[in-house]
mmCIF file of N, CA, C and O in Angstrom:
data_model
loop_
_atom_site.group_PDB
_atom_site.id
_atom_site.type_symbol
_atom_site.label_atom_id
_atom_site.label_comp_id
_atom_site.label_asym_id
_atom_site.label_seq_id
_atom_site.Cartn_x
_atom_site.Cartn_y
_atom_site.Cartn_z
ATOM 1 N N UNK A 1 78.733 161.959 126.990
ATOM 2 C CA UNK A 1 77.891 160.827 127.283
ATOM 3 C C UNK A 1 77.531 160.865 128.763
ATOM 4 O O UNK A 1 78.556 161.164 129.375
ATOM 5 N N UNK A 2 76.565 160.699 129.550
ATOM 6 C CA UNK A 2 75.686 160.371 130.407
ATOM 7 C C UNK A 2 75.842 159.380 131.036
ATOM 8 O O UNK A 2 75.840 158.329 130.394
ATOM 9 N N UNK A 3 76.019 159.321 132.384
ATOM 10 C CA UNK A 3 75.969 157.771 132.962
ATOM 11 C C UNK A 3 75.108 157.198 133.008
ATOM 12 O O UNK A 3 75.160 156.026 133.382
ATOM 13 N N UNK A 4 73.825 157.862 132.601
ATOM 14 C CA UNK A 4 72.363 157.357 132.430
ATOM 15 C C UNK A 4 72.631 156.265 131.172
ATOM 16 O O UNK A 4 72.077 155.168 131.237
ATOM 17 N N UNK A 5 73.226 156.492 130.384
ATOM 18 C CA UNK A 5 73.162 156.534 128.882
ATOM 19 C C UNK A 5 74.359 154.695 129.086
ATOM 20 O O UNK A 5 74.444 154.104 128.010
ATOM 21 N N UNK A 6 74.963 154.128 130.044
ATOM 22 C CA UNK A 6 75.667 153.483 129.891
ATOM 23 C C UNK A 6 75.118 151.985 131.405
ATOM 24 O O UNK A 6 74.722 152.015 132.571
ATOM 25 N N UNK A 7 75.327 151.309 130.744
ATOM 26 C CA UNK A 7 75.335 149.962 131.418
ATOM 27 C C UNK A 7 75.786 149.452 132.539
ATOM 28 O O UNK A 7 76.247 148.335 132.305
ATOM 29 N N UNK A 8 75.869 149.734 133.623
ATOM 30 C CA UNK A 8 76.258 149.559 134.478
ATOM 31 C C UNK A 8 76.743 148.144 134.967
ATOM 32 O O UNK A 8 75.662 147.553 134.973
ATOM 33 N N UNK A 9 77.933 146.969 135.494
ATOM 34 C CA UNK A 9 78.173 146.170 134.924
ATOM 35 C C UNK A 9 78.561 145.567 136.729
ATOM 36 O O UNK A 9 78.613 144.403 137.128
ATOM 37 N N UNK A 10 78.708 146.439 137.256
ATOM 38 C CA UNK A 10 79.274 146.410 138.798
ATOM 39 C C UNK A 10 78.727 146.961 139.994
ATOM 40 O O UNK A 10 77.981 147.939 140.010
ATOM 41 N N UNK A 11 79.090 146.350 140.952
ATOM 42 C CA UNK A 11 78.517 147.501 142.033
ATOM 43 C C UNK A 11 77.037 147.148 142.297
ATOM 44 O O UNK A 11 76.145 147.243 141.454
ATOM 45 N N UNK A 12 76.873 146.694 143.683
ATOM 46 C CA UNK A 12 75.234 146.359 143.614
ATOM 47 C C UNK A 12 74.027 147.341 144.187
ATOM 48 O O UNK A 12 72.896 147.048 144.573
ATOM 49 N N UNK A 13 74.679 148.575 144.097
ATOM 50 C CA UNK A 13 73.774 149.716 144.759
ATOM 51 C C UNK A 13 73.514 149.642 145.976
ATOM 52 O O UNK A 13 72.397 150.086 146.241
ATOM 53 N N UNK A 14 74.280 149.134 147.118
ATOM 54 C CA UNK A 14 74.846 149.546 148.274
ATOM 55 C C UNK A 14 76.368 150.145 148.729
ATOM 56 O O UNK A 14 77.439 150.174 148.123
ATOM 57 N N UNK A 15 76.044 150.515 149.810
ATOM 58 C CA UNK A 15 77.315 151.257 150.666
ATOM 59 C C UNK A 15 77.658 152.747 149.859
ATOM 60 O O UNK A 15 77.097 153.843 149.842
ATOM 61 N N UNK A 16 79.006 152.124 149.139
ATOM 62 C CA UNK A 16 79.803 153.196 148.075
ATOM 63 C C UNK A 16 79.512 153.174 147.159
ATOM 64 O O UNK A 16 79.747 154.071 146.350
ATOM 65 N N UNK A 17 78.879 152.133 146.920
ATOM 66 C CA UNK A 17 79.327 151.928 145.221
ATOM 67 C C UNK A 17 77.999 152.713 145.069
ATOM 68 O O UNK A 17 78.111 153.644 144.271
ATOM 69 N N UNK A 18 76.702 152.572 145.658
ATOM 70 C CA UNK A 18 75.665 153.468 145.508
ATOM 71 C C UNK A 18 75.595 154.686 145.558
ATOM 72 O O UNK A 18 74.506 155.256 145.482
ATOM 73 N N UNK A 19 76.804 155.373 145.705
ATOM 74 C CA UNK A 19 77.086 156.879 145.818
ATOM 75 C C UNK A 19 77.688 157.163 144.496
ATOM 76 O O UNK A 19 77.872 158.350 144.224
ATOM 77 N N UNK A 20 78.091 156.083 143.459
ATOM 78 C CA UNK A 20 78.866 156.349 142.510
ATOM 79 C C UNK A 20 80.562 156.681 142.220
ATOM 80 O O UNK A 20 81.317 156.804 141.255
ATOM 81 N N UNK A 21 80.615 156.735 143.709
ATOM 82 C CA UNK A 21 81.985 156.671 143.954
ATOM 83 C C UNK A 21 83.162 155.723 144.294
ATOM 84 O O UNK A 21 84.211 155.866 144.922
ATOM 85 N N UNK A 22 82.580 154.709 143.640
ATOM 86 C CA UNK A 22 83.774 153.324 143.872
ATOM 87 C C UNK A 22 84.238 152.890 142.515
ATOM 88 O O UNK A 22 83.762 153.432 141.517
ATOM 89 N N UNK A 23 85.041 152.046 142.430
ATOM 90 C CA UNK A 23 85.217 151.425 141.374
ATOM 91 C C UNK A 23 83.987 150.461 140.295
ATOM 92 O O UNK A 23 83.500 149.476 140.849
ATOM 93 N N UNK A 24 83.596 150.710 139.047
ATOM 94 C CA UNK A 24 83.144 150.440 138.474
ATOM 95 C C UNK A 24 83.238 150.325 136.898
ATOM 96 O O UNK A 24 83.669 151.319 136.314
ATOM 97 N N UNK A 25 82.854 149.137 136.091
ATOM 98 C CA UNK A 25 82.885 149.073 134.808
ATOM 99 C C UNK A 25 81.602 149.116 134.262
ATOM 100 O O UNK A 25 80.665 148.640 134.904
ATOM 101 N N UNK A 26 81.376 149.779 132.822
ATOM 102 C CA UNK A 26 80.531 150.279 132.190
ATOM 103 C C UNK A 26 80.201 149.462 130.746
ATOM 104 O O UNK A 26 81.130 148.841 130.230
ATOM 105 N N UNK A 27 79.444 149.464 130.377
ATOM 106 C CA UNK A 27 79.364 149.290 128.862
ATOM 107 C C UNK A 27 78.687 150.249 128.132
ATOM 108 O O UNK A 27 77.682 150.741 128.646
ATOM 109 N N UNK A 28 79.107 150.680 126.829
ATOM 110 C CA UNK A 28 78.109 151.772 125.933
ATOM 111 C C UNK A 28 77.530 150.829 124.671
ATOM 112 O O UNK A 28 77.704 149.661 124.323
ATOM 113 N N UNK A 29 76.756 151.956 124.178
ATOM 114 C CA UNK A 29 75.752 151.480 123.565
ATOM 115 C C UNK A 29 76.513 150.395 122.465
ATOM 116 O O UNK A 29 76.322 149.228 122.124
ATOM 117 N N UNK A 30 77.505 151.503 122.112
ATOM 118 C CA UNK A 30 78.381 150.462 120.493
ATOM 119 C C UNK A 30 79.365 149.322 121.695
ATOM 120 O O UNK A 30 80.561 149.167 121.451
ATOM 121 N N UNK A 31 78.983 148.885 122.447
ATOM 122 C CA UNK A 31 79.729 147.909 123.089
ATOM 123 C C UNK A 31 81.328 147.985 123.375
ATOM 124 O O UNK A 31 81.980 146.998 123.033
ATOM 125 N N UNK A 32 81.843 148.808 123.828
ATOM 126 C CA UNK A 32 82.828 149.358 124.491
ATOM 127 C C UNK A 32 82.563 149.515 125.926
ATOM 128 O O UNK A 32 81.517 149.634 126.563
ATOM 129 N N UNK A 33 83.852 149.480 126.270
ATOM 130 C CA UNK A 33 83.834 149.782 127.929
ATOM 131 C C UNK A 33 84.073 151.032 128.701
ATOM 132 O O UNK A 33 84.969 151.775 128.302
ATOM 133 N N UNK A 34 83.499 151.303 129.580
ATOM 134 C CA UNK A 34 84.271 152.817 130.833
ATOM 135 C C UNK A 34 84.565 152.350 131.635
ATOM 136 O O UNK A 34 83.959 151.315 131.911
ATOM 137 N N UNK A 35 85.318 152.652 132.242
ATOM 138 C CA UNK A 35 86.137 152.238 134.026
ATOM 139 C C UNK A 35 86.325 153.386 134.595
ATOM 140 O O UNK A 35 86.867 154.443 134.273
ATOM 141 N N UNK A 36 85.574 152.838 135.837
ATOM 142 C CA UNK A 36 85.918 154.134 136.848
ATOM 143 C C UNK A 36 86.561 153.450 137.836
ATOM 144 O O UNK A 36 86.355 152.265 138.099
ATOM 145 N N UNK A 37 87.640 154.445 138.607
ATOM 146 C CA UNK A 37 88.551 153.789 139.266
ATOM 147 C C UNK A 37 89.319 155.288 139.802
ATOM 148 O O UNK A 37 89.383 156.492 139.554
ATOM 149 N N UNK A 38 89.749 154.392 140.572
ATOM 150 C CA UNK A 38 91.630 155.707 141.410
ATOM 151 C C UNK A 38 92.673 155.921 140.330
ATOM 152 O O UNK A 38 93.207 154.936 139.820
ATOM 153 N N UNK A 39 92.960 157.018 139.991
ATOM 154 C CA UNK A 39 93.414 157.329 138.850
ATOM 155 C C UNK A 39 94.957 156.838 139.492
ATOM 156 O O UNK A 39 95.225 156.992 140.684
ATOM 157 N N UNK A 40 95.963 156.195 138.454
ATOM 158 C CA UNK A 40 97.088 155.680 138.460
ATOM 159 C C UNK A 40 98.133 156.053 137.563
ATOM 160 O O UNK A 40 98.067 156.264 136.352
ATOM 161 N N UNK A 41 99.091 156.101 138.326
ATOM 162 C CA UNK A 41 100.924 156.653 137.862
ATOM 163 C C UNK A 41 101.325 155.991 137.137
ATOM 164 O O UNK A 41 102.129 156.618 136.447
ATOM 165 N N UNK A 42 101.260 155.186 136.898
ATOM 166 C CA UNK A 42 102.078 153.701 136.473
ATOM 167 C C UNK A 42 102.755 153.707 135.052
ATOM 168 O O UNK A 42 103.294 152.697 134.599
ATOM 169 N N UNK A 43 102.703 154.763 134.452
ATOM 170 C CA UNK A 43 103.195 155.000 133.228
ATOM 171 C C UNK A 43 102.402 156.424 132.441
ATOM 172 O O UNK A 43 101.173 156.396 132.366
ATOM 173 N N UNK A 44 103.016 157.406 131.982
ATOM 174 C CA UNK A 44 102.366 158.384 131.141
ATOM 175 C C UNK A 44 101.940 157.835 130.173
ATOM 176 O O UNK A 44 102.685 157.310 129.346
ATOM 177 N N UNK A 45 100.313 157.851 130.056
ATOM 178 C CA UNK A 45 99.790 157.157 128.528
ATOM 179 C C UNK A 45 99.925 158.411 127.680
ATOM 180 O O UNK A 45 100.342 159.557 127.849
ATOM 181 N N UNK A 46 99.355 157.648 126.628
ATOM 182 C CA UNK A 46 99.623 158.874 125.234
ATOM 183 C C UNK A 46 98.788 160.129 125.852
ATOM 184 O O UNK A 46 98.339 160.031 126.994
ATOM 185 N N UNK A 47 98.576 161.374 125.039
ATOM 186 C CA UNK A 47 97.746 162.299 125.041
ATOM 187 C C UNK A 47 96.551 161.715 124.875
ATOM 188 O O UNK A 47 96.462 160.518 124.602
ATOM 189 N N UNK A 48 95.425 162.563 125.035
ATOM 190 C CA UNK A 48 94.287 162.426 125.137
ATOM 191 C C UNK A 48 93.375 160.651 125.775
ATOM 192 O O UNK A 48 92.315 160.113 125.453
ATOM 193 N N UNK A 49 94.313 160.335 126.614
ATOM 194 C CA UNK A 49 94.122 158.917 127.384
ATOM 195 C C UNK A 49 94.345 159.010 129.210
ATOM 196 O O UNK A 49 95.002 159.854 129.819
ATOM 197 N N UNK A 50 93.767 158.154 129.630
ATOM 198 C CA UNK A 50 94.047 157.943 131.118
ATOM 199 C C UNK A 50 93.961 156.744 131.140
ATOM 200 O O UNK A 50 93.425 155.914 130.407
ATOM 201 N N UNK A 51 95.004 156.674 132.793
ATOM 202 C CA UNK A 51 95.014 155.206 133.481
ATOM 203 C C UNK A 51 94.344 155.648 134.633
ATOM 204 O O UNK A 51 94.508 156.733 135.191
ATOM 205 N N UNK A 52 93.235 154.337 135.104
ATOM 206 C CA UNK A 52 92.521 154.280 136.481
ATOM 207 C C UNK A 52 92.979 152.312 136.681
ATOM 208 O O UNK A 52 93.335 151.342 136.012
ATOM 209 N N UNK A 53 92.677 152.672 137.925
ATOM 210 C CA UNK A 53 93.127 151.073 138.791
ATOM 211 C C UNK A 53 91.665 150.687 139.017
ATOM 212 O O UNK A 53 90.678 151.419 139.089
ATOM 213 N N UNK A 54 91.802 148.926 139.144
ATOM 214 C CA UNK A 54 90.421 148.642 139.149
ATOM 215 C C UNK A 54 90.662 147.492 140.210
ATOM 216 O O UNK A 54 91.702 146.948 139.839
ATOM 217 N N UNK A 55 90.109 146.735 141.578
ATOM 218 C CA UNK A 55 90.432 145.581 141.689
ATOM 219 C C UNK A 55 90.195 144.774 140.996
ATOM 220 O O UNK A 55 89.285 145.043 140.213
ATOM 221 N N UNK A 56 90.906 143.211 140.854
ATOM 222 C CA UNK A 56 90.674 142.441 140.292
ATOM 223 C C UNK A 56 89.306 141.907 140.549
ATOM 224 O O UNK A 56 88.869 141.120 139.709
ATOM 225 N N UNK A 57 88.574 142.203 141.555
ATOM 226 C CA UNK A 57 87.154 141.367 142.381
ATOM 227 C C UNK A 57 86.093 142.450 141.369
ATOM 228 O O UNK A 57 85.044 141.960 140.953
ATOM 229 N N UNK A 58 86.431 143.903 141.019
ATOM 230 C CA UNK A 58 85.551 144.669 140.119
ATOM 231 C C UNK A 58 85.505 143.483 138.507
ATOM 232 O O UNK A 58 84.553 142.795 138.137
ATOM 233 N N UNK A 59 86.738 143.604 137.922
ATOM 234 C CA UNK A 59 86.565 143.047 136.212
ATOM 235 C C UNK A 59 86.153 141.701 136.726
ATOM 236 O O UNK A 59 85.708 140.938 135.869
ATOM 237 N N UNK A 60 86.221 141.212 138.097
ATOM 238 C CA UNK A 60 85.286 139.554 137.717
ATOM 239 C C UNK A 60 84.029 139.729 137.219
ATOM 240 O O UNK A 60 83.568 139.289 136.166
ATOM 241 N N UNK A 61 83.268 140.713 138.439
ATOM 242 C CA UNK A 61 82.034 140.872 138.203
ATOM 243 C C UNK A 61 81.501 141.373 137.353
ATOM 244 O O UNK A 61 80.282 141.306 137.197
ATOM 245 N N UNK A 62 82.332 142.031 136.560
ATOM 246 C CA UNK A 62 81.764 142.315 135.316
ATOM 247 C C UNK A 62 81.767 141.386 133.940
ATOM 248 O O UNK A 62 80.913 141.243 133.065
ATOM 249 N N UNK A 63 83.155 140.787 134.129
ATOM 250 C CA UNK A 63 82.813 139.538 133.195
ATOM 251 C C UNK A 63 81.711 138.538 134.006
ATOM 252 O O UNK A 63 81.224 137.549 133.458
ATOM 253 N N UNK A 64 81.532 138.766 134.783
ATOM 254 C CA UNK A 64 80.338 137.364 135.231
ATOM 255 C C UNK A 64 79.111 138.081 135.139
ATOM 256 O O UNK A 64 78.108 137.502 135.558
ATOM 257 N N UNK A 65 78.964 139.553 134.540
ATOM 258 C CA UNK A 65 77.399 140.434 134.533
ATOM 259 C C UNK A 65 77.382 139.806 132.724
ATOM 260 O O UNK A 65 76.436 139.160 132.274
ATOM 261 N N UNK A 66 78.424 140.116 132.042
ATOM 262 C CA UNK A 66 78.265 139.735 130.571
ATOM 263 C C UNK A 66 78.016 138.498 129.879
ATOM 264 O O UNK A 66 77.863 138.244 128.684
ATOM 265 N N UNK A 67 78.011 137.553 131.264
ATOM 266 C CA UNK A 67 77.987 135.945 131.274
ATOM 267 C C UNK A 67 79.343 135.435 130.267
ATOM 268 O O UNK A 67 79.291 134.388 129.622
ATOM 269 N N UNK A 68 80.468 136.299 130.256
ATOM 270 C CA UNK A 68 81.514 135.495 129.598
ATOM 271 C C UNK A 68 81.997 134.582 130.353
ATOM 272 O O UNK A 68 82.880 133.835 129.932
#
């Protein structure tokens, strides 16, 4: 999948975040989420899974882009 292809939910296209390199949440088409973030230790998830860290000030703005 394409980052073209996904919703962008964060990040107002300045500084970093306009480089694509900051923390950010996504939505896809079937309404699921991506997170991009600093990848994190905090426990071995199962196979074929990852953990990334997000601030808490990123998932506001994304629940306040979805108007929940």
């Amino acid at each position: 999948m394409a980052r073209e292809e996904l919703q962008r939910l964060t990040g107002n296209g300045n500084g970093e975040c306009g480089q694509d390199d900051c923390p950010n949440v996504y939505r896809t088409a079937s309404g699921s989420f991506v997170v991009q973030g600093d990848v994190s230790q905090a426990f071995q998830p199962p196979e074929g899974e990852g953990l990334v860290e997000i601030p808490e000030a990123v998932l506001r703005e994304a629940i306040r882009a979805l108007g929940w």
